[in-house]
Amino acid sequence: MGSDSRGKVSAVALVVLALVALSAYGLDQFSKYLVVSNLSEGEVVPVLGNVLQLQFVRNPGAAFSLASGQTWIFTIIASAVIVFIIWFARRIRSIAWAIVFGLLLGGVMGNLTDRYFRDPGFPEGHVIDFIYTPWMLPAIYNFADIAIVCSMGLFMILTLRGVGLDGVRTIEPKKNKHDSTSQTDDGAAAASTDEVPAP
């Protein structure tokens, strides 16, 4: 009975991981298609003034335009990450962890597709970036980058909360000192009341 339950949970987690990955990947590639089809390279389109702008650039580096000129290295790393996630996915029993790895997989696949198929060609294709929020980051990025960053944020939250791959918390939440003191005082008060002799 226990093994059947674990199998069902694992199947659900795998489905969630796949759906999240496909959604992130599809959103990233569709948005890049729209940008390439409708904007000229370097063109800036204000969406919300200086809060949000669209600016079409081709990024030869890593996420957020870092380490330009080392594209082939990131292609190898991204390919290895995808292989690892696919191999590791069978161990996931938690929906939250499935979302983490789904976002990571979809984001990495989105940028890796650009590395494989966009100019100047495999394995040094340039990634399409177009989201610019100057008030938040001095860099231009895309939905794949957002998915990767969100996966890292959720990873940190689950790790700090002690949530394992099976969804079980390995770190017990700390009890409120005030509550425990109040319970002790209430118990002591009740005990003292019971011990008062009848008149």
PDB file of N, CA and C in Angstrom, residues 75-122:
ATOM      1  N   THR A  75      26.582  26.539 -23.170  1.00  0.00           N
ATOM      2  CA  THR A  75      25.842  25.521 -23.906  1.00  0.00           C
ATOM      3  C   THR A  75      26.094  24.143 -23.308  1.00  0.00           C
ATOM      4  N   ILE A  76      27.353  23.853 -22.977  1.00  0.00           N
ATOM      5  CA  ILE A  76      27.698  22.569 -22.361  1.00  0.00           C
ATOM      6  C   ILE A  76      27.054  22.447 -20.985  1.00  0.00           C
ATOM      7  N   ILE A  77      27.146  23.506 -20.179  1.00  0.00           N
ATOM      8  CA  ILE A  77      26.584  23.474 -18.828  1.00  0.00           C
ATOM      9  C   ILE A  77      25.074  23.288 -18.882  1.00  0.00           C
ATOM     10  N   ALA A  78      24.410  24.047 -19.753  1.00  0.00           N
ATOM     11  CA  ALA A  78      22.956  23.957 -19.862  1.00  0.00           C
ATOM     12  C   ALA A  78      22.524  22.560 -20.310  1.00  0.00           C
ATOM     13  N   SER A  79      23.248  21.983 -21.247  1.00  0.00           N
ATOM     14  CA  SER A  79      22.930  20.628 -21.706  1.00  0.00           C
ATOM     15  C   SER A  79      23.073  19.628 -20.562  1.00  0.00           C
ATOM     16  N   ALA A  80      24.124  19.788 -19.752  1.00  0.00           N
ATOM     17  CA  ALA A  80      24.336  18.897 -18.612  1.00  0.00           C
ATOM     18  C   ALA A  80      23.232  19.060 -17.573  1.00  0.00           C
ATOM     19  N   VAL A  81      22.779  20.292 -17.350  1.00  0.00           N
ATOM     20  CA  VAL A  81      21.701  20.545 -16.389  1.00  0.00           C
ATOM     21  C   VAL A  81      20.418  19.845 -16.828  1.00  0.00           C
ATOM     22  N   ILE A  82      20.095  19.913 -18.106  1.00  0.00           N
ATOM     23  CA  ILE A  82      18.888  19.261 -18.610  1.00  0.00           C
ATOM     24  C   ILE A  82      18.962  17.748 -18.419  1.00  0.00           C
ATOM     25  N   VAL A  83      20.104  17.153 -18.754  1.00  0.00           N
ATOM     26  CA  VAL A  83      20.283  15.709 -18.572  1.00  0.00           C
ATOM     27  C   VAL A  83      20.138  15.343 -17.102  1.00  0.00           C
ATOM     28  N   PHE A  84      20.720  16.152 -16.209  1.00  0.00           N
ATOM     29  CA  PHE A  84      20.637  15.867 -14.768  1.00  0.00           C
ATOM     30  C   PHE A  84      19.200  15.925 -14.272  1.00  0.00           C
ATOM     31  N   ILE A  85      18.444  16.962 -14.678  1.00  0.00           N
ATOM     32  CA  ILE A  85      17.065  17.101 -14.210  1.00  0.00           C
ATOM     33  C   ILE A  85      16.215  15.926 -14.679  1.00  0.00           C
ATOM     34  N   ILE A  86      16.372  15.524 -15.933  1.00  0.00           N
ATOM     35  CA  ILE A  86      15.601  14.391 -16.453  1.00  0.00           C
ATOM     36  C   ILE A  86      15.943  13.116 -15.688  1.00  0.00           C
ATOM     37  N   TRP A  87      17.230  12.922 -15.387  1.00  0.00           N
ATOM     38  CA  TRP A  87      17.649  11.742 -14.628  1.00  0.00           C
ATOM     39  C   TRP A  87      17.171  11.809 -13.176  1.00  0.00           C
ATOM     40  N   PHE A  88      17.182  12.985 -12.586  1.00  0.00           N
ATOM     41  CA  PHE A  88      16.871  13.163 -11.169  1.00  0.00           C
ATOM     42  C   PHE A  88      15.370  13.213 -10.900  1.00  0.00           C
ATOM     43  N   ALA A  89      14.560  13.494 -11.922  1.00  0.00           N
ATOM     44  CA  ALA A  89      13.130  13.753 -11.734  1.00  0.00           C
ATOM     45  C   ALA A  89      12.396  12.597 -11.058  1.00  0.00           C
ATOM     46  N   ARG A  90      12.836  11.367 -11.287  1.00  0.00           N
ATOM     47  CA  ARG A  90      12.134  10.211 -10.726  1.00  0.00           C
ATOM     48  C   ARG A  90      12.202  10.163  -9.209  1.00  0.00           C
ATOM     49  N   ARG A  91      13.112  10.926  -8.601  1.00  0.00           N
ATOM     50  CA  ARG A  91      13.231  10.926  -7.143  1.00  0.00           C
ATOM     51  C   ARG A  91      12.289  11.920  -6.473  1.00  0.00           C
ATOM     52  N   ILE A  92      11.669  12.781  -7.252  1.00  0.00           N
ATOM     53  CA  ILE A  92      10.853  13.861  -6.695  1.00  0.00           C
ATOM     54  C   ILE A  92       9.476  13.335  -6.323  1.00  0.00           C
ATOM     55  N   ARG A  93       9.040  13.583  -5.090  1.00  0.00           N
ATOM     56  CA  ARG A  93       7.707  13.209  -4.619  1.00  0.00           C
ATOM     57  C   ARG A  93       6.881  14.431  -4.238  1.00  0.00           C
ATOM     58  N   SER A  94       7.502  15.595  -4.197  1.00  0.00           N
ATOM     59  CA  SER A  94       6.848  16.818  -3.735  1.00  0.00           C
ATOM     60  C   SER A  94       6.431  17.677  -4.919  1.00  0.00           C
ATOM     61  N   ILE A  95       5.195  18.207  -4.860  1.00  0.00           N
ATOM     62  CA  ILE A  95       4.709  19.088  -5.921  1.00  0.00           C
ATOM     63  C   ILE A  95       5.545  20.373  -5.958  1.00  0.00           C
ATOM     64  N   ALA A  96       5.893  20.892  -4.783  1.00  0.00           N
ATOM     65  CA  ALA A  96       6.679  22.131  -4.728  1.00  0.00           C
ATOM     66  C   ALA A  96       8.032  21.939  -5.401  1.00  0.00           C
ATOM     67  N   TRP A  97       8.688  20.810  -5.108  1.00  0.00           N
ATOM     68  CA  TRP A  97       9.979  20.547  -5.734  1.00  0.00           C
ATOM     69  C   TRP A  97       9.820  20.285  -7.233  1.00  0.00           C
ATOM     70  N   ALA A  98       8.698  19.708  -7.615  1.00  0.00           N
ATOM     71  CA  ALA A  98       8.434  19.500  -9.043  1.00  0.00           C
ATOM     72  C   ALA A  98       8.338  20.842  -9.763  1.00  0.00           C
ATOM     73  N   ILE A  99       7.723  21.831  -9.106  1.00  0.00           N
ATOM     74  CA  ILE A  99       7.641  23.173  -9.689  1.00  0.00           C
ATOM     75  C   ILE A  99       9.031  23.786  -9.811  1.00  0.00           C
ATOM     76  N   VAL A 100       9.867  23.599  -8.789  1.00  0.00           N
ATOM     77  CA  VAL A 100      11.242  24.123  -8.822  1.00  0.00           C
ATOM     78  C   VAL A 100      11.989  23.591 -10.044  1.00  0.00           C
ATOM     79  N   PHE A 101      11.991  22.274 -10.183  1.00  0.00           N
ATOM     80  CA  PHE A 101      12.746  21.671 -11.278  1.00  0.00           C
ATOM     81  C   PHE A 101      12.068  21.890 -12.629  1.00  0.00           C
ATOM     82  N   GLY A 102      10.739  22.041 -12.626  1.00  0.00           N
ATOM     83  CA  GLY A 102      10.051  22.356 -13.874  1.00  0.00           C
ATOM     84  C   GLY A 102      10.408  23.735 -14.388  1.00  0.00           C
ATOM     85  N   LEU A 103      10.439  24.725 -13.500  1.00  0.00           N
ATOM     86  CA  LEU A 103      10.839  26.076 -13.891  1.00  0.00           C
ATOM     87  C   LEU A 103      12.286  26.095 -14.379  1.00  0.00           C
ATOM     88  N   LEU A 104      13.152  25.401 -13.656  1.00  0.00           N
ATOM     89  CA  LEU A 104      14.562  25.359 -14.051  1.00  0.00           C
ATOM     90  C   LEU A 104      14.726  24.689 -15.416  1.00  0.00           C
ATOM     91  N   LEU A 105      14.042  23.567 -15.598  1.00  0.00           N
ATOM     92  CA  LEU A 105      14.153  22.839 -16.866  1.00  0.00           C
ATOM     93  C   LEU A 105      13.620  23.674 -18.032  1.00  0.00           C
ATOM     94  N   GLY A 106      12.441  24.284 -17.853  1.00  0.00           N
ATOM     95  CA  GLY A 106      11.869  25.097 -18.916  1.00  0.00           C
ATOM     96  C   GLY A 106      12.731  26.298 -19.258  1.00  0.00           C
ATOM     97  N   GLY A 107      13.289  26.955 -18.228  1.00  0.00           N
ATOM     98  CA  GLY A 107      14.138  28.115 -18.466  1.00  0.00           C
ATOM     99  C   GLY A 107      15.430  27.758 -19.173  1.00  0.00           C
ATOM    100  N   VAL A 108      16.069  26.687 -18.716  1.00  0.00           N
ATOM    101  CA  VAL A 108      17.330  26.268 -19.335  1.00  0.00           C
ATOM    102  C   VAL A 108      17.091  25.822 -20.776  1.00  0.00           C
ATOM    103  N   MET A 109      15.991  25.096 -21.007  1.00  0.00           N
ATOM    104  CA  MET A 109      15.678  24.659 -22.368  1.00  0.00           C
ATOM    105  C   MET A 109      15.409  25.848 -23.287  1.00  0.00           C
ATOM    106  N   GLY A 110      14.749  26.878 -22.744  1.00  0.00           N
ATOM    107  CA  GLY A 110      14.449  28.052 -23.556  1.00  0.00           C
ATOM    108  C   GLY A 110      15.694  28.724 -24.090  1.00  0.00           C
ATOM    109  N   ASN A 111      16.650  28.985 -23.212  1.00  0.00           N
ATOM    110  CA  ASN A 111      17.891  29.632 -23.652  1.00  0.00           C
ATOM    111  C   ASN A 111      18.783  28.689 -24.452  1.00  0.00           C
ATOM    112  N   LEU A 112      18.729  27.385 -24.109  1.00  0.00           N
ATOM    113  CA  LEU A 112      19.560  26.436 -24.839  1.00  0.00           C
ATOM    114  C   LEU A 112      19.079  26.277 -26.285  1.00  0.00           C
ATOM    115  N   THR A 113      17.775  26.403 -26.496  1.00  0.00           N
ATOM    116  CA  THR A 113      17.252  26.352 -27.865  1.00  0.00           C
ATOM    117  C   THR A 113      17.868  27.461 -28.710  1.00  0.00           C
ATOM    118  N   ASP A 114      18.015  28.647 -28.115  1.00  0.00           N
ATOM    119  CA  ASP A 114      18.667  29.746 -28.830  1.00  0.00           C
ATOM    120  C   ASP A 114      20.126  29.413 -29.122  1.00  0.00           C
ATOM    121  N   ARG A 115      20.801  28.800 -28.158  1.00  0.00           N
ATOM    122  CA  ARG A 115      22.204  28.436 -28.363  1.00  0.00           C
ATOM    123  C   ARG A 115      22.361  27.456 -29.523  1.00  0.00           C
ATOM    124  N   TYR A 116      21.403  26.559 -29.641  1.00  0.00           N
ATOM    125  CA  TYR A 116      21.483  25.535 -30.678  1.00  0.00           C
ATOM    126  C   TYR A 116      21.121  26.053 -32.074  1.00  0.00           C
ATOM    127  N   PHE A 117      20.080  26.887 -32.150  1.00  0.00           N
ATOM    128  CA  PHE A 117      19.469  27.149 -33.459  1.00  0.00           C
ATOM    129  C   PHE A 117      19.550  28.590 -33.964  1.00  0.00           C
ATOM    130  N   ARG A 118      19.948  29.535 -33.144  1.00  0.00           N
ATOM    131  CA  ARG A 118      20.008  30.916 -33.618  1.00  0.00           C
ATOM    132  C   ARG A 118      21.426  31.276 -34.069  1.00  0.00           C
ATOM    133  N   ASP A 119      21.522  32.361 -34.840  1.00  0.00           N
ATOM    134  CA  ASP A 119      22.820  32.839 -35.322  1.00  0.00           C
ATOM    135  C   ASP A 119      23.723  33.202 -34.149  1.00  0.00           C
ATOM    136  N   PRO A 120      25.027  32.995 -34.252  1.00  0.00           N
ATOM    137  CA  PRO A 120      25.774  32.554 -35.446  1.00  0.00           C
ATOM    138  C   PRO A 120      25.850  31.053 -35.636  1.00  0.00           C
ATOM    139  N   GLY A 121      25.047  30.289 -34.882  1.00  0.00           N
ATOM    140  CA  GLY A 121      24.993  28.849 -35.081  1.00  0.00           C
ATOM    141  C   GLY A 121      25.478  28.056 -33.874  1.00  0.00           C
ATOM    142  N   PHE A 122      25.175  26.763 -33.871  1.00  0.00           N
ATOM    143  CA  PHE A 122      25.549  25.849 -32.795  1.00  0.00           C
ATOM    144  C   PHE A 122      27.069  25.805 -32.621  1.00  0.00           C
TER     145      PHE A 122
END
